[in-house]
Tab-separated table of C-alpha atoms in Angstrom:
chain	number	residue	atom	x	y	z
L	438	MET	CA	-0.036	0.044	-0.014
L	439	ASP	CA	1.517	3.269	-1.206
L	440	THR	CA	1.783	6.328	1.238
L	441	ALA	CA	-0.316	8.393	-1.202
L	442	THR	CA	-3.123	5.926	-0.977
L	443	LEU	CA	-3.070	6.152	2.821
L	444	ILE	CA	-2.983	9.918	2.631
L	445	SER	CA	-6.065	10.001	0.395
L	446	LEU	CA	-7.945	7.781	2.789
L	447	ALA	CA	-6.882	9.785	5.846
L	448	LEU	CA	-8.118	12.978	4.186
L	449	TYR	CA	-11.442	11.402	3.393
L	450	PHE	CA	-11.863	10.260	7.030
L	451	ILE	CA	-10.925	13.685	8.392
L	452	ALA	CA	-13.492	15.360	5.939
L	453	MET	CA	-16.336	13.023	7.096
L	454	ILE	CA	-15.600	13.829	10.784
L	455	GLY	CA	-15.329	17.529	9.927
L	456	ILE	CA	-18.852	17.418	8.449
L	457	GLY	CA	-20.088	15.670	11.605
L	458	LEU	CA	-18.803	18.446	13.679
L	459	TYR	CA	-20.402	21.169	11.554
L	460	ALA	CA	-23.772	19.299	11.777
L	461	TRP	CA	-23.345	19.146	15.520
L	462	ARG	CA	-23.265	22.810	15.780
L	463	LYS	CA	-26.213	23.355	13.409
L	464	SER	CA	-28.982	20.800	14.242
L	465	THR	CA	-28.727	18.633	17.246
L	466	SER	CA	-30.439	20.668	19.919
L	467	ASP	CA	-33.802	18.677	19.677
L	468	SER	CA	-35.198	15.439	18.345
L	469	GLU	CA	-36.436	16.962	15.182
L	470	GLY	CA	-33.031	18.400	14.398
L	471	TYR	CA	-31.058	15.281	15.316
L	472	LEU	CA	-33.478	12.800	13.658
L	473	LEU	CA	-34.712	14.723	10.652
L	474	ALA	CA	-32.571	17.895	10.158
L	475	GLY	CA	-35.482	20.077	11.032
L	476	ARG	CA	-37.230	19.048	7.744
L	477	ASN	CA	-35.017	21.462	5.895
L	478	LEU	CA	-32.889	19.526	3.416
L	479	PRO	CA	-32.317	21.086	0.007
L	480	PRO	CA	-33.523	18.811	-2.933
L	481	SER	CA	-29.971	17.989	-4.066
L	482	VAL	CA	-28.866	16.871	-0.598
L	483	ALA	CA	-31.999	14.829	-0.027
L	484	ALA	CA	-31.731	13.160	-3.359
L	485	LEU	CA	-28.090	12.179	-3.227
L	486	SER	CA	-28.564	11.169	0.394
L	487	ALA	CA	-31.394	8.857	-0.555
L	488	GLY	CA	-29.318	7.359	-3.347
L	489	ALA	CA	-26.026	6.978	-1.446
L	490	SER	CA	-27.786	5.508	1.605
L	491	ASP	CA	-29.655	3.125	-0.717
L	492	MET	CA	-26.836	1.647	-2.760
L	493	SER	CA	-24.162	0.993	-0.099
L	494	GLY	CA	-21.173	-1.202	-0.752
L	495	TRP	CA	-23.545	-3.478	-2.808
L	496	LEU	CA	-23.143	-0.986	-5.738
L	497	LEU	CA	-19.336	-1.329	-5.816
L	498	LEU	CA	-19.002	-4.913	-4.564
L	499	GLY	CA	-22.120	-7.029	-4.794
L	500	LEU	CA	-23.540	-5.967	-8.167
L	501	PRO	CA	-20.292	-5.906	-10.103
L	502	GLY	CA	-19.435	-9.239	-8.506
L	503	ALA	CA	-22.700	-10.759	-9.744
L	504	LEU	CA	-22.164	-9.409	-13.340
L	505	TYR	CA	-18.481	-10.617	-13.176
L	506	LEU	CA	-19.668	-14.225	-12.589
L	507	ALA	CA	-22.896	-14.414	-14.578
L	508	GLY	CA	-22.651	-11.755	-17.275
L	509	LEU	CA	-25.146	-9.215	-18.452
L	510	SER	CA	-28.154	-11.229	-17.310
L	511	ALA	CA	-27.388	-10.156	-13.736
L	512	ALA	CA	-28.131	-6.539	-14.817
L	513	TRP	CA	-31.874	-7.210	-14.363
L	514	ILE	CA	-31.389	-6.556	-10.632
L	515	GLY	CA	-30.280	-3.025	-11.475
L	516	ILE	CA	-33.065	-2.545	-14.054
L	517	GLY	CA	-35.632	-3.600	-11.510
L	518	LEU	CA	-34.179	-1.335	-8.853
L	519	PHE	CA	-34.318	1.656	-11.211
L	520	ALA	CA	-37.922	0.998	-12.084
L	521	GLY	CA	-38.775	0.705	-8.428
L	522	ALA	CA	-37.001	3.960	-7.596
L	523	VAL	CA	-38.991	5.815	-10.297
L	524	VAL	CA	-42.324	4.691	-8.774
L	525	ASN	CA	-41.047	5.432	-5.290
L	526	TRP	CA	-40.136	9.022	-6.200
L	527	ILE	CA	-43.389	9.642	-8.079
L	528	VAL	CA	-45.872	7.853	-5.714
L	529	VAL	CA	-44.351	7.765	-2.193
L	530	ALA	CA	-42.085	10.821	-1.975
L	531	PRO	CA	-44.612	13.742	-2.261
L	532	ARG	CA	-47.264	11.939	-0.243
L	533	LEU	CA	-45.006	10.848	2.534
L	534	ARG	CA	-43.490	14.398	2.870
L	535	GLU	CA	-46.935	15.910	3.156
L	536	GLN	CA	-48.671	13.322	5.262
L	537	SER	CA	-45.833	12.689	7.741
L	538	GLU	CA	-46.037	16.340	8.730
L	539	SER	CA	-49.832	16.613	8.633
L	540	TYR	CA	-50.226	13.469	10.813
L	541	GLY	CA	-48.747	14.891	13.952
L	542	ASN	CA	-45.312	15.930	12.571
L	543	ALA	CA	-44.019	12.355	12.651
L	544	LEU	CA	-40.205	12.025	12.938
L	545	THR	CA	-39.951	8.266	12.244
L	546	ILE	CA	-41.737	5.810	9.934
L	547	PRO	CA	-43.269	3.854	13.004
L	548	GLN	CA	-44.444	7.288	14.365
L	549	PHE	CA	-46.142	8.178	11.040
L	550	LEU	CA	-47.969	4.833	10.948
L	551	ALA	CA	-48.998	5.291	14.569
L	552	ASN	CA	-50.411	8.740	13.785
L	553	ARG	CA	-52.058	7.435	10.642
L	554	PHE	CA	-53.768	4.589	12.509
L	555	PRO	CA	-54.225	5.759	16.046
L	556	ASP	CA	-56.413	2.830	17.070
L	557	GLN	CA	-53.351	0.509	16.673
L	558	ALA	CA	-50.730	3.070	17.495
L	559	THR	CA	-48.827	1.123	20.162
L	560	ALA	CA	-48.835	-2.172	18.204
L	561	LEU	CA	-47.624	-0.522	15.017
L	562	ARG	CA	-44.828	1.444	16.743
L	563	VAL	CA	-43.582	-1.683	18.643
L	564	ILE	CA	-43.736	-4.121	15.775
L	565	ALA	CA	-42.437	-1.669	13.248
L	566	GLY	CA	-39.588	-0.761	15.638
L	567	LEU	CA	-38.710	-4.404	16.207
L	568	VAL	CA	-38.630	-5.041	12.484
L	569	ILE	CA	-36.436	-2.053	11.805
L	570	VAL	CA	-33.867	-2.826	14.488
L	571	VAL	CA	-33.645	-6.528	13.623
L	572	PHE	CA	-33.330	-6.136	9.783
L	573	PHE	CA	-31.133	-2.969	9.999
L	574	THR	CA	-28.683	-4.720	12.231
L	575	VAL	CA	-28.313	-7.375	9.567
L	576	TYR	CA	-28.186	-4.694	6.833
L	577	THR	CA	-25.487	-2.729	8.758
L	578	ALA	CA	-23.455	-5.915	9.118
L	579	ALA	CA	-23.558	-6.218	5.307
L	580	GLY	CA	-21.921	-2.822	5.057
L	581	LEU	CA	-19.228	-3.686	7.599
L	582	VAL	CA	-18.539	-6.873	5.660
L	583	GLY	CA	-17.664	-4.667	2.790
L	584	GLY	CA	-15.333	-2.570	4.934
L	585	GLY	CA	-13.659	-5.725	6.154
L	586	LYS	CA	-13.140	-7.067	2.635
L	587	LEU	CA	-11.574	-3.798	1.503
L	588	PHE	CA	-8.912	-3.915	4.309
L	589	GLU	CA	-8.432	-7.702	3.968
L	590	THR	CA	-7.740	-7.327	0.186
L	591	ALA	CA	-5.906	-3.966	0.048
L	592	PHE	CA	-4.098	-3.862	3.342
L	593	ALA	CA	-3.111	-7.481	3.763
L	594	GLY	CA	0.026	-7.830	5.990
L	595	LEU	CA	0.388	-4.105	6.642
L	596	LEU	CA	-1.147	-4.202	10.212
L	597	PRO	CA	1.000	-6.564	12.202
L	598	GLY	CA	0.837	-6.799	15.966
L	599	ILE	CA	-2.557	-5.152	16.690
L	600	GLY	CA	-4.316	-8.288	17.740
L	601	LEU	CA	-6.809	-8.092	14.891
L	602	SER	CA	-6.996	-9.691	11.455
L	603	ASP	CA	-6.994	-7.314	8.499
L	604	TYR	CA	-10.678	-8.175	7.989
L	605	MET	CA	-11.709	-7.337	11.576
L	606	PHE	CA	-9.488	-4.139	11.644
L	607	GLY	CA	-11.497	-2.991	8.487
L	608	ILE	CA	-14.743	-3.626	10.337
L	609	VAL	CA	-13.703	-1.830	13.440
L	610	LEU	CA	-12.243	1.212	11.665
L	611	THR	CA	-15.259	1.591	9.353
L	612	ALA	CA	-17.690	1.281	12.213
L	613	GLY	CA	-15.572	3.739	14.358
L	614	ILE	CA	-15.591	6.492	11.673
L	615	VAL	CA	-19.276	6.163	11.011
L	616	LEU	CA	-20.079	6.258	14.710
L	617	ALA	CA	-17.967	9.430	15.169
L	618	TYR	CA	-19.881	11.537	12.821
L	619	THR	CA	-23.337	9.898	13.137
L	620	MET	CA	-23.327	10.087	16.984
L	621	VAL	CA	-22.082	13.700	16.921
L	622	GLY	CA	-23.950	15.256	14.030
L	623	GLY	CA	-27.181	13.136	13.706
L	624	PHE	CA	-29.367	13.256	10.507
L	625	LEU	CA	-27.785	16.449	9.077
L	626	ALA	CA	-24.273	14.947	9.345
L	627	VAL	CA	-25.478	11.736	7.732
L	628	SER	CA	-27.225	13.603	4.912
L	629	LEU	CA	-24.342	15.945	4.183
L	630	THR	CA	-21.801	13.103	4.247
L	631	ASP	CA	-24.097	11.106	1.982
L	632	PHE	CA	-24.166	14.040	-0.487
L	633	VAL	CA	-20.345	14.136	-0.633
L	634	GLN	CA	-20.139	10.380	-0.702
L	635	GLY	CA	-22.721	10.064	-3.475
L	636	ILE	CA	-20.572	12.381	-5.651
L	637	ILE	CA	-17.426	10.386	-4.955
L	638	MET	CA	-19.170	7.067	-5.712
L	639	MET	CA	-20.583	8.361	-9.052
L	640	LEU	CA	-17.224	9.697	-10.150
L	641	ALA	CA	-15.566	6.335	-9.335
L	642	LEU	CA	-18.148	4.413	-11.225
L	643	VAL	CA	-17.727	6.508	-14.272
L	644	ILE	CA	-13.809	6.426	-14.148
L	645	MET	CA	-13.277	2.701	-13.434
L	646	PRO	CA	-15.113	1.157	-16.461
L	647	LEU	CA	-13.766	3.708	-18.931
L	648	VAL	CA	-10.102	3.066	-17.809
L	649	VAL	CA	-10.549	-0.735	-17.786
L	650	LEU	CA	-11.936	-0.610	-21.311
L	651	PHE	CA	-9.923	2.077	-22.965
L	652	GLY	CA	-7.134	3.225	-20.724
L	653	GLU	CA	-3.310	2.236	-20.920
L	654	GLY	CA	-2.959	-1.164	-19.433
L	655	GLY	CA	-6.640	-1.806	-19.752
L	656	SER	CA	-7.582	-2.721	-23.391
L	657	ALA	CA	-10.390	-4.930	-22.260
L	658	GLY	CA	-12.835	-3.439	-24.837
L	659	ALA	CA	-11.620	-5.732	-27.590
L	660	SER	CA	-12.019	-8.844	-25.458
L	661	LEU	CA	-15.532	-8.419	-24.065
L	662	GLY	CA	-16.848	-11.155	-26.333
L	663	ALA	CA	-13.966	-13.524	-25.429
L	664	VAL	CA	-15.151	-14.244	-21.864
L	665	PRO	CA	-15.543	-18.057	-21.545
L	666	VAL	CA	-19.106	-17.804	-20.209
L	667	GLU	CA	-21.857	-18.720	-22.722
L	668	GLY	CA	-24.049	-15.720	-23.475
L	669	PHE	CA	-21.932	-13.418	-21.235
L	670	LEU	CA	-23.087	-10.336	-23.081
L	671	SER	CA	-26.818	-11.435	-23.370
L	672	LEU	CA	-29.538	-10.041	-21.088
L	673	THR	CA	-31.492	-13.307	-21.424
L	674	GLU	CA	-28.891	-16.127	-21.617
L	675	GLY	CA	-29.665	-18.802	-18.953
L	676	LEU	CA	-32.393	-16.613	-17.433
L	677	THR	CA	-35.285	-18.690	-16.164
L	678	VAL	CA	-38.765	-17.304	-15.390
L	679	LEU	CA	-38.074	-17.537	-11.571
L	680	GLY	CA	-34.660	-15.976	-12.102
L	681	PHE	CA	-36.067	-13.089	-13.982
L	682	ILE	CA	-38.805	-12.560	-11.370
L	683	SER	CA	-36.341	-12.711	-8.501
L	684	ALA	CA	-34.103	-10.119	-10.217
L	685	VAL	CA	-36.549	-7.482	-11.291
L	686	THR	CA	-38.649	-7.650	-8.125
L	687	TRP	CA	-35.775	-6.121	-6.189
L	688	GLY	CA	-37.474	-2.837	-7.136
L	689	LEU	CA	-40.395	-3.772	-4.839
L	690	GLY	CA	-38.239	-3.264	-1.893
L	691	TYR	CA	-37.933	0.538	-2.363
L	692	PHE	CA	-41.331	1.351	-0.948
L	693	GLY	CA	-40.385	-0.092	2.385
L	694	GLN	CA	-36.837	0.974	3.120
L	695	PRO	CA	-37.048	3.275	6.106
L	696	HIS	CA	-33.501	4.675	5.643
L	697	ILE	CA	-34.440	5.779	2.028
L	698	ILE	CA	-37.972	7.009	2.443
L	699	VAL	CA	-37.198	9.031	5.633
L	700	ARG	CA	-35.239	11.367	3.304
L	701	PHE	CA	-38.563	12.226	1.647
L	702	MET	CA	-39.866	13.397	4.953
L	703	ALA	CA	-36.877	15.738	5.349
L	704	ILE	CA	-37.110	17.679	2.094
L	705	ASP	CA	-37.817	21.305	3.000
L	706	THR	CA	-41.052	21.581	0.965
L	707	VAL	CA	-43.395	19.340	-0.929
L	708	GLU	CA	-42.968	21.468	-4.084
L	709	LYS	CA	-39.282	20.605	-4.242
L	710	VAL	CA	-39.750	16.847	-4.300
L	711	ALA	CA	-39.987	16.920	-8.088
L	712	ARG	CA	-36.569	18.600	-8.307
L	713	ALA	CA	-35.125	16.110	-5.913
L	714	ARG	CA	-36.524	13.385	-7.972
L	715	THR	CA	-34.660	14.513	-11.090
L	716	TYR	CA	-31.379	14.676	-9.132
L	717	GLY	CA	-31.883	11.383	-7.520
L	718	LEU	CA	-32.901	9.327	-10.656
L	719	GLY	CA	-30.071	10.989	-12.717
L	720	TRP	CA	-27.490	9.977	-10.093
L	721	MET	CA	-28.917	6.488	-9.954
L	722	ALA	CA	-28.915	5.878	-13.692
L	723	ILE	CA	-25.208	6.881	-13.982
L	724	SER	CA	-24.204	4.908	-11.046
L	725	LEU	CA	-25.965	1.707	-11.982
L	726	LEU	CA	-24.677	1.848	-15.544
L	727	GLY	CA	-21.049	2.349	-14.129
L	728	ALA	CA	-21.517	-0.654	-11.776
L	729	ILE	CA	-22.750	-2.875	-14.565
L	730	GLY	CA	-19.946	-1.757	-16.852
L	731	MET	CA	-17.366	-2.395	-14.184
L	732	GLY	CA	-18.477	-5.983	-13.642
L	733	ILE	CA	-18.522	-6.820	-17.433
L	734	ALA	CA	-15.290	-5.001	-18.247
L	735	GLY	CA	-13.587	-6.259	-15.136
L	736	ARG	CA	-14.257	-9.914	-16.142
L	737	ALA	CA	-12.912	-9.235	-19.619
L	738	TYR	CA	-9.770	-7.597	-18.264
L	739	ALA	CA	-9.199	-10.597	-15.958
L	740	GLU	CA	-9.513	-13.071	-18.839
L	741	ARG	CA	-7.382	-11.064	-21.199
L	742	ASN	CA	-4.541	-10.704	-18.588
L	743	GLY	CA	-4.760	-14.079	-16.783
L	744	LEU	CA	-5.840	-12.347	-13.531
L	745	VAL	CA	-7.132	-14.626	-10.813
L	746	VAL	CA	-9.826	-13.017	-8.725
L	747	GLU	CA	-10.650	-15.361	-5.841
L	748	ASP	CA	-13.676	-13.322	-4.706
L	749	ALA	CA	-15.645	-11.793	-7.519
L	750	GLU	CA	-17.041	-9.166	-5.148
L	751	THR	CA	-13.464	-7.640	-4.773
L	752	ILE	CA	-12.990	-6.883	-8.470
L	753	PHE	CA	-13.345	-3.124	-7.883
L	754	ILE	CA	-10.580	-3.351	-5.233
L	755	VAL	CA	-8.286	-5.464	-7.329
L	756	LEU	CA	-8.550	-3.173	-10.386
L	757	SER	CA	-8.267	-0.085	-8.287
L	758	GLU	CA	-4.732	-1.231	-7.171
L	759	LEU	CA	-3.599	-2.505	-10.624
L	760	LEU	CA	-4.650	0.294	-12.936
L	761	PHE	CA	-4.368	3.646	-11.125
L	762	HIS	CA	-1.818	5.862	-9.545
L	763	PRO	CA	-1.716	5.398	-5.723
L	764	ALA	CA	-3.280	8.738	-5.091
L	765	ILE	CA	-6.177	7.783	-7.429
L	766	THR	CA	-6.310	4.387	-5.797
L	767	GLY	CA	-6.934	6.109	-2.515
L	768	PHE	CA	-9.717	8.113	-4.012
L	769	LEU	CA	-11.312	4.882	-5.367
L	770	PHE	CA	-11.027	3.225	-2.008
L	771	ALA	CA	-12.570	6.272	-0.425
L	772	ALA	CA	-15.407	5.776	-2.909
L	773	LEU	CA	-15.943	2.272	-1.757
L	774	LEU	CA	-15.842	3.354	1.816
L	775	ALA	CA	-18.244	6.174	0.979
L	776	ALA	CA	-20.678	3.627	-0.433
L	777	ILE	CA	-20.448	1.498	2.652
L	778	MET	CA	-20.442	4.286	5.206
L	779	SER	CA	-23.254	6.331	3.780
L	780	THR	CA	-25.652	3.314	4.178
L	781	ILE	CA	-24.359	2.226	7.530
L	782	SER	CA	-24.786	5.673	8.977
L	783	SER	CA	-28.374	6.013	7.707
L	784	GLN	CA	-29.237	2.654	8.988
L	785	LEU	CA	-27.691	3.263	12.363
L	786	LEU	CA	-29.624	6.583	12.690
L	787	VAL	CA	-32.965	5.035	11.716
L	788	SER	CA	-32.483	2.117	14.168
L	789	SER	CA	-31.458	4.623	16.829
L	790	SER	CA	-34.460	6.814	16.238
L	791	SER	CA	-36.876	3.821	16.395
L	792	LEU	CA	-35.292	2.638	19.640
L	793	THR	CA	-35.471	6.225	21.114
L	794	GLU	CA	-38.839	7.386	19.865
L	795	ASP	CA	-40.689	4.087	19.681
L	796	PHE	CA	-39.453	2.315	22.814
L	797	TYR	CA	-37.641	4.665	25.204
L	798	ARG	CA	-40.008	7.583	24.904
L	799	LEU	CA	-43.018	5.336	24.591
L	800	PHE	CA	-42.502	3.004	27.470
L	801	LEU	CA	-39.608	4.164	29.672
L	802	ARG	CA	-39.537	8.071	29.770
L	803	LYS	CA	-42.550	9.506	28.176
L	804	ARG	CA	-41.574	12.902	29.358
L	805	ALA	CA	-37.850	12.742	28.529
L	806	SER	CA	-36.413	16.097	27.569
L	807	GLU	CA	-35.174	16.795	24.038
L	808	ARG	CA	-31.544	16.790	25.201
L	809	GLU	CA	-32.116	13.428	26.992
L	810	ALA	CA	-33.685	11.931	23.795
L	811	VAL	CA	-30.750	13.072	21.660
L	812	ASN	CA	-28.248	11.566	24.072
L	813	VAL	CA	-30.227	8.296	24.277
L	814	GLY	CA	-30.259	8.246	20.491
L	815	ARG	CA	-26.478	8.482	20.440
L	816	VAL	CA	-26.176	5.436	22.859
L	817	CYS	CA	-28.524	3.501	20.681
L	818	VAL	CA	-26.433	4.185	17.580
L	819	ALA	CA	-23.422	2.633	19.392
L	820	LEU	CA	-25.428	-0.451	20.540
L	821	VAL	CA	-26.656	-1.241	17.061
L	822	ALA	CA	-23.224	-0.796	15.619
L	823	VAL	CA	-21.756	-3.290	18.172
L	824	ALA	CA	-24.423	-5.892	17.432
L	825	ALA	CA	-23.766	-5.466	13.572
L	826	MET	CA	-20.052	-5.893	14.123
L	827	PHE	CA	-20.659	-9.188	15.880
L	828	ILE	CA	-22.835	-10.450	12.907
L	829	ALA	CA	-20.136	-9.274	10.352
L	830	ARG	CA	-17.283	-10.998	12.064
L	831	ASP	CA	-17.319	-14.015	9.629
L	832	PRO	CA	-14.921	-13.041	6.685
L	833	ASP	CA	-16.765	-15.478	4.382
L	834	SER	CA	-19.956	-13.491	4.570
L	835	GLN	CA	-21.281	-12.326	1.240
L	836	VAL	CA	-22.382	-8.703	0.828
L	837	LEU	CA	-25.123	-9.391	-1.760
L	838	GLY	CA	-26.602	-12.242	0.282
L	839	LEU	CA	-26.907	-10.196	3.478
L	840	VAL	CA	-28.331	-7.176	1.625
L	841	ALA	CA	-30.818	-9.393	-0.276
L	842	ASN	CA	-32.252	-10.730	2.953
L	843	ALA	CA	-32.629	-7.392	4.732
L	844	TRP	CA	-33.832	-5.660	1.628
L	845	ALA	CA	-36.564	-8.341	1.231
L	846	GLY	CA	-37.583	-8.043	4.916
L	847	PHE	CA	-38.160	-4.364	4.744
L	848	GLY	CA	-39.608	-4.434	1.303
L	849	ALA	CA	-42.296	-6.916	2.313
L	850	ALA	CA	-42.993	-5.717	5.791
L	851	PHE	CA	-43.286	-2.020	5.031
L	852	GLY	CA	-43.655	-1.721	1.208
L	853	PRO	CA	-47.335	-2.608	0.833
L	854	LEU	CA	-48.091	-0.909	4.218
L	855	ILE	CA	-46.590	2.407	3.075
L	856	LEU	CA	-48.093	2.337	-0.403
L	857	LEU	CA	-51.584	1.648	0.840
L	858	ALA	CA	-51.351	3.923	3.872
L	859	LEU	CA	-50.536	6.766	1.578
L	860	THR	CA	-53.047	5.998	-1.200
L	861	TRP	CA	-55.925	3.993	0.140
L	862	PRO	CA	-58.243	5.761	2.671
L	863	ARG	CA	-60.175	2.628	3.502
L	864	MET	CA	-57.122	0.954	4.985
L	865	THR	CA	-57.591	0.242	8.756
L	866	GLY	CA	-55.179	-0.041	11.698
L	867	ALA	CA	-55.871	-3.736	11.951
L	868	GLY	CA	-55.060	-4.255	8.320
L	869	ALA	CA	-51.734	-2.275	8.849
L	870	VAL	CA	-50.680	-4.593	11.703
L	871	ALA	CA	-51.712	-7.674	9.656
L	872	GLY	CA	-49.611	-6.514	6.681
L	873	LEU	CA	-46.589	-5.670	8.775
L	874	VAL	CA	-46.534	-8.948	10.588
L	875	THR	CA	-47.344	-11.030	7.558
L	876	GLY	CA	-44.709	-9.448	5.360
L	877	ALA	CA	-41.979	-9.920	7.867
L	878	ALA	CA	-43.004	-13.458	8.885
L	879	VAL	CA	-43.299	-14.739	5.258
L	880	VAL	CA	-39.836	-13.400	4.446
L	881	GLY	CA	-38.327	-14.962	7.531
L	882	GLY	CA	-40.056	-18.231	6.954
L	883	TRP	CA	-39.121	-18.338	3.209
L	884	ILE	CA	-35.428	-17.816	4.138
L	885	ALA	CA	-35.592	-20.419	6.946
L	886	MET	CA	-37.061	-23.057	4.686
L	887	GLY	CA	-34.361	-22.314	2.032
L	888	TRP	CA	-36.969	-21.631	-0.685
L	889	ASN	CA	-34.922	-18.586	-1.770
L	890	ALA	CA	-32.173	-21.000	-2.861
L	891	SER	CA	-34.394	-23.868	-4.058
L	892	PHE	CA	-38.130	-23.792	-4.507
L	893	ALA	CA	-40.342	-26.788	-5.547
L	894	GLY	CA	-37.251	-28.810	-6.504
L	895	GLY	CA	-35.896	-26.162	-8.817
L	896	GLU	CA	-34.433	-22.652	-8.750
L	897	GLY	CA	-35.107	-20.506	-5.763
L	898	LEU	CA	-37.568	-17.595	-5.637
L	899	TYR	CA	-36.409	-14.326	-4.036
L	900	GLU	CA	-38.237	-14.021	-0.641
L	901	ILE	CA	-39.495	-10.482	-1.391
L	902	VAL	CA	-42.034	-11.854	-3.945
L	903	PRO	CA	-44.104	-14.034	-1.585
L	904	GLY	CA	-43.661	-11.654	1.318
L	905	PHE	CA	-44.810	-8.575	-0.697
L	906	ILE	CA	-47.863	-10.436	-2.122
L	907	ALA	CA	-48.888	-11.970	1.205
L	908	ALA	CA	-48.637	-8.598	3.016
L	909	TRP	CA	-50.706	-6.863	0.320
L	910	VAL	CA	-53.456	-9.467	0.461
L	911	ALA	CA	-53.444	-9.414	4.301
L	912	ILE	CA	-53.777	-5.570	4.391
L	913	ILE	CA	-56.661	-5.523	1.977
L	914	ALA	CA	-58.504	-8.538	3.414
L	915	VAL	CA	-58.256	-7.387	7.112
L	916	SER	CA	-59.054	-3.810	6.256
L	917	LEU	CA	-62.236	-4.741	4.459
L	918	ALA	CA	-63.189	-7.007	7.271
L	919	THR	CA	-62.696	-4.397	10.059
L	920	GLN	CA	-64.286	-1.075	10.801
L	921	PRO	CA	-62.473	2.038	9.402
L	922	GLN	CA	-61.475	4.723	11.788
L	923	ARG	CA	-63.615	7.759	12.132
L	924	GLU	CA	-62.546	10.653	9.948
L	925	GLU	CA	-61.911	13.012	12.878
L	926	ALA	CA	-59.362	10.522	14.312
L	927	LEU	CA	-57.290	11.106	11.250
L	928	ALA	CA	-56.933	14.838	11.593
């Protein structure tokens, strides 16, 4: 590891902590400031924050790794995600921004649901809070696995005598930096760092495929068709019906991701949601195309040059070290850490907000002061991070697998619930509880039975599909079978 690379990474870490300190001085005096930045985010910051917190290390590790192994057919995951994001920005964003404020100025997703369905307020806040904490702990662990893989691959043997493996050191350092700015600066720090990290990620995803394909030492462009995988450049080669459904239905998860949709609640006005949508979808399109290009071009480069990549999810790290000046390599590693840290910080803050608002203030200290609530939130951030580090300790963990499970859990539990709560007035509190429980239970059961790997003796079906459908049916069936709330209760 060159000194210039280490300097680039050190400057990145210092910048993130500096942003955290700035946010600490601006917006951490009360819960609304700490958890939602006072509902005052500019459209550009909200959009890139939503995108960066969405994509995580999966964008630079998991997706390119899938394309590296399977070819262009794996791009359907990205296509499905983009379609889901479009619907999310059009349907959910403006309604959630407006209704979360009109229904009691809710600061968290469970709080919004409780205000929307007051007859089931406590049940919704508790169940939703539990789902958030459990799945986000797993999701955060996926991000920490990415940090561990970076240090295990790029810093191997450089950290002797510290009592930790390179992998565990990466996990501890990644978690430590995220904790520093998240605990200090809250939602504003997370959003501002996400904005900067989103720009870094996009630049890296534009630079890397172009250099691999056309740069000096790259020249992979002429060998794209020579990869020894049948139909490597085909969108349909080897794609089964179940495989296609499992890939494109990743987009269903968007409607139920608390760390993404909470950004909609923080945009300063409803009228600016459209502008944020333009920024967000533009960023996402460029970044997804870059990730797809990196996986395809990376495999072509490896085949052309006889490069052995033991873990396909590390192709970005390997090429960063091979093809770039050490200072640029440091920037690219910072981009990977940006992807990882932007998501971890968002997930930690949402988990913390749920533990604080939906458990501590609900059951333990209903009259807790704003300062006390902020400090409890900081403690909860640390607790969730420690639990995630424990889960991530296995170096054989796969980023895409962990993300897939958590994404499906949120998508099925909250997706139908949020969509129908925002658009269907006939929905009842009992229906909301039924959908939340059903979605989470079906996803958990599907994973436990192994049907996401093998279903009915054949290929597996992604667990979000049965979970989403079951939750949707449960909400509609129970809502129609129960008495709707009185209109004045919704005011």
